[in-house]
Amino acid sequence: MQKIDNYNFKGKKVIVRVDFNVPLNKETGEVSDDTRIRGALPTIKKIIEDGGCAILMSHMGKPKNVNPQEGDAKFSLKQIIPAIEKYTKEFGVPTIQFAEDCANADAQALALKAGQILLLQNLRYYAEEEGKPRGIEKDDPNFDAAKKEMKAKQADFAKKLASYAEVYVNDAFGTAHRKHASTAVIADSFPEDKKMFGFLINKELDAMDKVLNDARKPFTAIMGGAKVSDKINVITNLLDRVQNLIIGGGMTYTFIKALGGNIGNSLCEEDKLDLAKEILDKAKAKGVNVFLPVDAVNADKFDKDANNNVSDVDNTPDGWMGLDIAEK
């Protein structure tokens, strides 16, 4: 997709995928870290100052099995509007409008005028956003049919979101790799000259390009996150460029189990064990040093009041889960 820099948004309705998945203070409900909001501001500001209007969409948290019209209030994006208005008032938008229902915001989108901003409700109130059926397990014989039906609904949901605007901008770097309705699927509804990346994504891409193509050796990469499957393409590309690869985060345990270690109840992608072993074998063949954590802090449950202990990362006690690196 093209860059946002040279596009003139005058007179355009623009739907922007931002990442407003921000942490909230449990006692006050206020945004405790607005880094992600500030990161999206340059893109929003350009649209407004060009003479366009912006329809913002984002997810927050992981609401499950909720009715879009009766969603869990703790995941509602409505509560973060003051944190956004704190900055948008600086470029002439003191008040942000809100659409309670993503799938029925036609009237509000149509009425939106140049210089105005409309924020849609949490995208993940809708199973269609992620395209995964809810309330049914993968081992259920009806799962495949439910998944196929949900994929069709996802396409319709994406088309609905696209219908609100003439231009699509993706500025949510953290979710850009996912085939969600508001990212990859919605882009299919716009012509090439009407879909683009925002300033934040372009900034991240430029930084990655500089690191990958103009890095001084020895080059060490540090990878984290929960899932090997989310990082496979990045890891594979890095193996041709780095001398050292440090792997941490939740995906550590998929690699540890692939090597025969005991991981207790730690997070693990069981269906990616062969893939993890394949990555390690490729790294060895290319002369890349792979470093995994040596020891870890474990807990008997994922809770602030959990009991904890420390063990070697490949010898997690049965019934315990590794949650963070330890001192070694």
Tab-separated table of C-alpha atoms in Angstrom:
chain	number	residue	atom	x	y	z
A	1	MET	CA	0.000	0.000	0.000
A	2	GLN	CA	1.101	3.570	-0.633
A	3	LYS	CA	2.299	6.073	1.955
A	4	ILE	CA	0.157	8.797	3.448
A	5	ASP	CA	2.675	11.621	2.958
A	6	ASN	CA	1.635	12.988	-0.432
A	7	TYR	CA	-2.087	12.211	-0.300
A	8	ASN	CA	-4.548	15.094	0.058
A	9	PHE	CA	-7.546	14.141	2.204
A	10	LYS	CA	-9.547	17.304	1.450
A	11	GLY	CA	-13.247	16.438	1.298
A	12	LYS	CA	-12.602	12.752	2.021
A	13	LYS	CA	-14.130	10.464	4.619
A	14	VAL	CA	-11.282	8.325	5.913
A	15	ILE	CA	-11.581	5.180	8.004
A	16	VAL	CA	-8.433	4.653	10.050
A	17	ARG	CA	-7.393	1.468	11.836
A	18	VAL	CA	-5.573	2.673	14.939
A	19	ASP	CA	-4.301	0.758	17.950
A	20	PHE	CA	-6.008	2.187	21.013
A	21	ASN	CA	-5.572	-0.997	23.048
A	22	VAL	CA	-4.373	1.059	25.989
A	23	PRO	CA	-4.019	0.104	29.666
A	24	LEU	CA	-6.562	1.516	32.096
A	25	ASN	CA	-6.323	2.309	35.786
A	26	LYS	CA	-8.524	-0.323	37.458
A	27	GLU	CA	-9.715	2.113	40.115
A	28	THR	CA	-10.398	5.251	38.064
A	29	GLY	CA	-10.919	3.783	34.588
A	30	GLU	CA	-8.573	6.421	33.175
A	31	VAL	CA	-5.904	5.676	30.576
A	32	SER	CA	-2.680	4.961	32.466
A	33	ASP	CA	-0.390	5.013	29.412
A	34	ASP	CA	-1.419	6.979	26.312
A	35	THR	CA	1.628	6.101	24.185
A	36	ARG	CA	-0.484	4.366	21.539
A	37	ILE	CA	-2.906	7.274	21.344
A	38	ARG	CA	-0.054	9.730	20.847
A	39	GLY	CA	1.428	7.444	18.209
A	40	ALA	CA	-1.690	7.743	16.041
A	41	LEU	CA	-1.988	11.533	16.290
A	42	PRO	CA	0.206	12.543	13.308
A	43	THR	CA	-1.975	10.536	10.918
A	44	ILE	CA	-5.232	11.824	12.409
A	45	LYS	CA	-3.909	15.392	12.399
A	46	LYS	CA	-2.968	15.248	8.711
A	47	ILE	CA	-6.426	14.016	7.721
A	48	ILE	CA	-8.120	16.789	9.689
A	49	GLU	CA	-5.763	19.569	8.587
A	50	ASP	CA	-6.081	18.483	4.951
A	51	GLY	CA	-9.824	19.073	5.234
A	52	GLY	CA	-11.015	15.506	5.642
A	53	CYS	CA	-12.881	13.714	8.420
A	54	ALA	CA	-11.680	10.643	10.299
A	55	ILE	CA	-13.537	7.516	11.381
A	56	LEU	CA	-11.356	5.728	13.912
A	57	MET	CA	-11.622	2.016	14.674
A	58	SER	CA	-9.692	-0.090	17.162
A	59	HIS	CA	-9.867	-3.066	19.479
A	60	MET	CA	-9.268	-3.022	23.220
A	61	GLY	CA	-8.660	-6.075	25.356
A	62	LYS	CA	-10.144	-9.470	24.604
A	63	PRO	CA	-13.902	-9.390	25.184
A	64	LYS	CA	-15.472	-12.786	24.525
A	65	ASN	CA	-19.027	-13.907	23.844
A	66	VAL	CA	-20.506	-10.440	24.188
A	67	ASN	CA	-23.486	-8.954	22.428
A	68	PRO	CA	-22.240	-5.939	20.437
A	69	GLN	CA	-25.075	-3.837	21.810
A	70	GLU	CA	-24.496	-4.991	25.387
A	71	GLY	CA	-20.732	-5.325	25.513
A	72	ASP	CA	-18.724	-5.473	28.705
A	73	ALA	CA	-18.299	-1.816	29.683
A	74	LYS	CA	-14.707	-2.335	30.812
A	75	PHE	CA	-13.764	-2.928	27.170
A	76	SER	CA	-15.722	-0.012	25.709
A	77	LEU	CA	-13.685	2.531	23.763
A	78	LYS	CA	-16.086	5.233	24.898
A	79	GLN	CA	-14.184	5.557	28.174
A	80	ILE	CA	-10.942	6.581	26.447
A	81	ILE	CA	-12.449	9.500	24.498
A	82	PRO	CA	-11.259	12.133	27.033
A	83	ALA	CA	-7.695	10.838	26.630
A	84	ILE	CA	-7.955	11.287	22.847
A	85	GLU	CA	-9.666	14.698	23.023
A	86	LYS	CA	-6.827	15.912	25.235
A	87	TYR	CA	-4.685	15.936	22.090
A	88	THR	CA	-7.154	16.407	19.219
A	89	LYS	CA	-8.330	19.730	20.656
A	90	GLU	CA	-4.843	21.015	19.841
A	91	PHE	CA	-5.615	20.708	16.125
A	92	GLY	CA	-9.197	21.908	16.252
A	93	VAL	CA	-11.244	18.872	17.312
A	94	PRO	CA	-12.302	19.366	20.947
A	95	THR	CA	-15.122	16.814	20.764
A	96	ILE	CA	-15.035	13.288	19.359
A	97	GLN	CA	-18.261	11.599	18.339
A	98	PHE	CA	-18.906	7.972	19.279
A	99	ALA	CA	-20.728	5.126	17.532
A	100	GLU	CA	-22.010	2.509	19.966
A	101	ASP	CA	-22.440	-0.094	17.221
A	102	CYS	CA	-19.707	-0.624	14.621
A	103	ALA	CA	-22.070	-2.443	12.300
A	104	ASN	CA	-24.753	0.262	12.339
A	105	ALA	CA	-22.893	3.549	12.133
A	106	ASP	CA	-24.158	4.496	8.652
A	107	ALA	CA	-26.059	7.599	9.732
A	108	GLN	CA	-23.237	8.948	11.889
A	109	ALA	CA	-20.639	8.316	9.197
A	110	LEU	CA	-22.819	9.950	6.546
A	111	ALA	CA	-23.383	13.047	8.695
A	112	LEU	CA	-19.692	13.474	9.492
A	113	LYS	CA	-18.300	16.774	8.217
A	114	ALA	CA	-14.782	17.918	7.385
A	115	GLY	CA	-12.738	18.442	10.534
A	116	GLN	CA	-14.753	15.971	12.613
A	117	ILE	CA	-13.787	12.642	14.179
A	118	LEU	CA	-15.980	9.607	14.833
A	119	LEU	CA	-14.752	6.759	17.035
A	120	LEU	CA	-16.336	3.338	16.531
A	121	GLN	CA	-17.014	0.937	19.388
A	122	ASN	CA	-14.532	-1.835	20.222
A	123	LEU	CA	-14.119	-3.996	17.117
A	124	ARG	CA	-13.703	-7.132	19.203
A	125	TYR	CA	-17.246	-6.892	20.502
A	126	TYR	CA	-17.843	-8.589	17.158
A	127	ALA	CA	-16.550	-12.115	16.518
A	128	GLU	CA	-16.406	-11.111	12.851
A	129	GLU	CA	-13.393	-8.878	13.531
A	130	GLU	CA	-11.060	-11.794	14.255
A	131	GLY	CA	-13.032	-14.185	12.072
A	132	LYS	CA	-13.121	-16.923	14.699
A	133	PRO	CA	-16.341	-18.612	15.833
A	134	ARG	CA	-17.074	-18.178	19.532
A	135	GLY	CA	-18.648	-20.656	21.895
A	136	ILE	CA	-17.398	-23.722	20.042
A	137	GLU	CA	-14.171	-25.655	20.553
A	138	LYS	CA	-11.808	-26.732	17.775
A	139	ASP	CA	-12.427	-30.409	18.519
A	140	ASP	CA	-16.184	-29.983	18.022
A	141	PRO	CA	-17.276	-31.779	14.814
A	142	ASN	CA	-19.203	-28.643	13.825
A	143	PHE	CA	-16.198	-26.334	14.204
A	144	ASP	CA	-15.124	-26.343	10.536
A	145	ALA	CA	-18.633	-25.427	9.372
A	146	ALA	CA	-18.844	-22.692	12.015
A	147	LYS	CA	-15.460	-21.323	10.940
A	148	LYS	CA	-16.504	-21.243	7.283
A	149	GLU	CA	-19.708	-19.413	8.200
A	150	MET	CA	-17.764	-16.940	10.346
A	151	LYS	CA	-15.310	-16.195	7.523
A	152	ALA	CA	-18.258	-15.256	5.299
A	153	LYS	CA	-19.614	-13.013	8.054
A	154	GLN	CA	-16.163	-11.485	8.483
A	155	ALA	CA	-16.088	-10.476	4.820
A	156	ASP	CA	-19.527	-8.849	5.174
A	157	PHE	CA	-18.451	-7.047	8.356
A	158	ALA	CA	-15.348	-5.689	6.610
A	159	LYS	CA	-17.455	-4.464	3.685
A	160	LYS	CA	-19.770	-2.732	6.143
A	161	LEU	CA	-16.861	-0.901	7.767
A	162	ALA	CA	-15.506	0.034	4.341
A	163	SER	CA	-18.864	1.486	3.315
A	164	TYR	CA	-18.448	4.314	5.828
A	165	ALA	CA	-15.531	5.903	3.970
A	166	GLU	CA	-13.817	6.603	0.657
A	167	VAL	CA	-10.263	6.032	1.863
A	168	TYR	CA	-8.697	3.432	4.157
A	169	VAL	CA	-5.610	4.049	6.291
A	170	ASN	CA	-3.965	1.372	8.414
A	171	ASP	CA	-1.880	2.843	11.223
A	172	ALA	CA	-2.027	-0.064	13.698
A	173	PHE	CA	1.406	-1.643	13.412
A	174	GLY	CA	0.800	-4.145	16.219
A	175	THR	CA	-2.134	-5.781	14.416
A	176	ALA	CA	-1.133	-5.187	10.791
A	177	HIS	CA	0.031	-8.789	10.381
A	178	ARG	CA	-3.342	-10.259	11.340
A	179	LYS	CA	-6.004	-11.185	8.809
A	180	HIS	CA	-8.741	-9.359	10.675
A	181	ALA	CA	-11.759	-7.574	9.239
A	182	SER	CA	-10.311	-4.133	10.025
A	183	THR	CA	-6.847	-4.856	8.615
A	184	ALA	CA	-6.302	-7.249	5.714
A	185	VAL	CA	-9.938	-7.964	4.816
A	186	ILE	CA	-11.219	-4.381	4.652
A	187	ALA	CA	-8.316	-3.399	2.380
A	188	ASP	CA	-9.823	-5.548	-0.386
A	189	SER	CA	-12.755	-3.118	-0.592
A	190	PHE	CA	-10.610	-0.145	-1.616
A	191	PRO	CA	-8.740	0.550	-4.879
A	192	GLU	CA	-4.956	0.779	-4.693
A	193	ASP	CA	-4.947	4.581	-4.713
A	194	LYS	CA	-7.440	4.751	-1.821
A	195	LYS	CA	-5.671	2.560	0.744
A	196	MET	CA	-2.435	3.383	2.512
A	197	PHE	CA	-0.317	3.077	5.633
A	198	GLY	CA	-0.280	5.872	8.200
A	199	PHE	CA	2.744	7.676	9.594
A	200	LEU	CA	3.214	5.276	12.511
A	201	ILE	CA	3.392	2.142	10.374
A	202	ASN	CA	5.693	3.842	7.875
A	203	LYS	CA	7.969	4.907	10.727
A	204	GLU	CA	8.168	1.313	11.955
A	205	LEU	CA	8.751	-0.052	8.443
A	206	ASP	CA	11.529	2.465	7.779
A	207	ALA	CA	13.196	1.519	11.060
A	208	MET	CA	12.962	-2.185	10.235
A	209	ASP	CA	14.341	-1.610	6.754
A	210	LYS	CA	17.302	0.297	8.166
A	211	VAL	CA	18.048	-2.427	10.702
A	212	LEU	CA	17.704	-5.281	8.225
A	213	ASN	CA	19.577	-3.720	5.328
A	214	ASP	CA	22.083	-1.379	6.951
A	215	ALA	CA	23.009	-3.081	10.210
A	216	ARG	CA	26.584	-3.333	11.461
A	217	LYS	CA	27.854	-6.765	12.466
A	218	PRO	CA	27.714	-8.616	14.742
A	219	PHE	CA	23.947	-8.189	14.477
A	220	THR	CA	21.808	-9.492	17.348
A	221	ALA	CA	18.013	-9.698	17.194
A	222	ILE	CA	15.737	-10.140	20.202
A	223	MET	CA	12.344	-11.743	19.619
A	224	GLY	CA	9.480	-11.953	22.100
A	225	GLY	CA	5.756	-12.498	22.108
A	226	ALA	CA	3.473	-15.418	22.782
A	227	LYS	CA	3.252	-17.207	19.453
A	228	VAL	CA	5.873	-18.715	17.161
A	229	SER	CA	3.258	-18.715	14.392
A	230	ASP	CA	3.005	-14.908	14.512
A	231	LYS	CA	6.768	-14.495	14.129
A	232	ILE	CA	7.720	-17.264	11.691
A	233	ASN	CA	8.227	-15.016	8.648
A	234	VAL	CA	10.238	-12.484	10.638
A	235	ILE	CA	12.410	-15.166	12.239
A	236	THR	CA	13.029	-16.877	8.895
A	237	ASN	CA	14.133	-13.576	7.335
A	238	LEU	CA	16.349	-12.750	10.298
A	239	LEU	CA	18.260	-16.024	10.015
A	240	ASP	CA	19.863	-14.720	6.818
A	241	ARG	CA	20.937	-11.469	8.469
A	242	VAL	CA	21.808	-11.996	12.122
A	243	GLN	CA	24.658	-13.644	13.946
A	244	ASN	CA	22.756	-13.974	17.226
A	245	LEU	CA	19.046	-14.540	17.897
A	246	ILE	CA	17.692	-14.151	21.417
A	247	ILE	CA	14.236	-15.662	21.951
A	248	GLY	CA	12.120	-14.715	24.965
A	249	GLY	CA	8.506	-14.237	25.935
A	250	GLY	CA	5.795	-16.858	25.897
A	251	MET	CA	7.033	-18.522	22.732
A	252	THR	CA	10.145	-19.614	24.648
A	253	TYR	CA	8.267	-22.662	25.859
A	254	THR	CA	7.313	-23.891	22.408
A	255	PHE	CA	11.029	-24.030	21.620
A	256	ILE	CA	11.900	-25.569	24.993
A	257	LYS	CA	9.329	-28.341	24.565
A	258	ALA	CA	10.520	-28.923	20.994
A	259	LEU	CA	13.959	-29.565	22.510
A	260	GLY	CA	12.520	-32.078	24.960
A	261	GLY	CA	12.271	-29.873	28.032
A	262	ASN	CA	9.581	-30.062	30.705
A	263	ILE	CA	7.421	-26.916	30.588
A	264	GLY	CA	4.666	-27.763	33.074
A	265	ASN	CA	1.566	-25.699	32.292
A	266	SER	CA	3.493	-22.984	30.450
A	267	LEU	CA	2.143	-21.414	27.277
A	268	CYS	CA	2.895	-23.609	24.272
A	269	GLU	CA	1.727	-23.965	20.680
A	270	GLU	CA	1.543	-27.742	20.551
A	271	ASP	CA	0.923	-27.755	16.805
A	272	LYS	CA	4.073	-25.696	16.177
A	273	LEU	CA	6.645	-27.932	17.883
A	274	ASP	CA	7.970	-29.280	14.587
A	275	LEU	CA	8.160	-25.725	13.244
A	276	ALA	CA	10.146	-24.587	16.277
A	277	LYS	CA	12.595	-27.474	15.849
A	278	GLU	CA	12.894	-26.658	12.144
A	279	ILE	CA	13.783	-23.038	12.981
A	280	LEU	CA	16.473	-24.168	15.402
A	281	ASP	CA	17.915	-26.566	12.818
A	282	LYS	CA	17.988	-23.821	10.162
A	283	ALA	CA	19.715	-21.462	12.566
A	284	LYS	CA	22.394	-24.042	13.314
A	285	ALA	CA	22.932	-24.712	9.604
A	286	LYS	CA	23.382	-20.984	8.960
A	287	GLY	CA	25.749	-20.516	11.883
A	288	VAL	CA	23.312	-18.376	13.874
A	289	ASN	CA	23.644	-18.566	17.651
A	290	VAL	CA	20.213	-19.002	19.261
A	291	PHE	CA	19.854	-18.079	22.923
A	292	LEU	CA	16.889	-19.145	25.057
A	293	PRO	CA	16.299	-18.179	28.703
A	294	VAL	CA	18.223	-20.251	31.250
A	295	ASP	CA	15.844	-19.994	34.193
A	296	ALA	CA	12.379	-18.616	34.832
A	297	VAL	CA	9.997	-17.380	37.494
A	298	ASN	CA	7.018	-19.734	37.690
A	299	ALA	CA	3.541	-19.411	39.172
A	300	ASP	CA	0.860	-21.926	40.069
A	301	LYS	CA	-1.783	-19.729	38.425
A	302	PHE	CA	-1.996	-16.559	36.346
A	303	ASP	CA	-2.954	-14.243	39.178
A	304	LYS	CA	-1.327	-11.488	41.211
A	305	ASP	CA	-1.774	-13.606	44.361
A	306	ALA	CA	-0.221	-16.732	42.849
A	307	ASN	CA	2.506	-18.717	44.554
A	308	ASN	CA	5.825	-18.533	42.732
A	309	ASN	CA	9.174	-20.250	42.459
A	310	VAL	CA	12.255	-20.277	40.231
A	311	SER	CA	13.481	-23.192	38.141
A	312	ASP	CA	15.560	-23.949	35.084
A	313	VAL	CA	13.479	-23.016	32.056
A	314	ASP	CA	13.542	-26.605	30.787
A	315	ASN	CA	12.504	-28.088	34.123
A	316	THR	CA	9.285	-26.292	35.038
A	317	PRO	CA	7.512	-28.181	37.855
A	318	ASP	CA	4.337	-30.012	36.871
A	319	GLY	CA	1.278	-27.826	37.472
A	320	TRP	CA	3.297	-24.598	37.272
A	321	MET	CA	3.722	-22.124	34.426
A	322	GLY	CA	6.739	-20.039	33.478
A	323	LEU	CA	5.899	-16.327	33.353
A	324	ASP	CA	9.179	-14.392	33.242
A	325	ILE	CA	12.937	-14.757	33.066
A	326	ALA	CA	14.834	-15.129	36.337
A	327	GLU	CA	18.276	-13.896	37.419
A	328	LYS	CA	20.529	-16.170	35.358
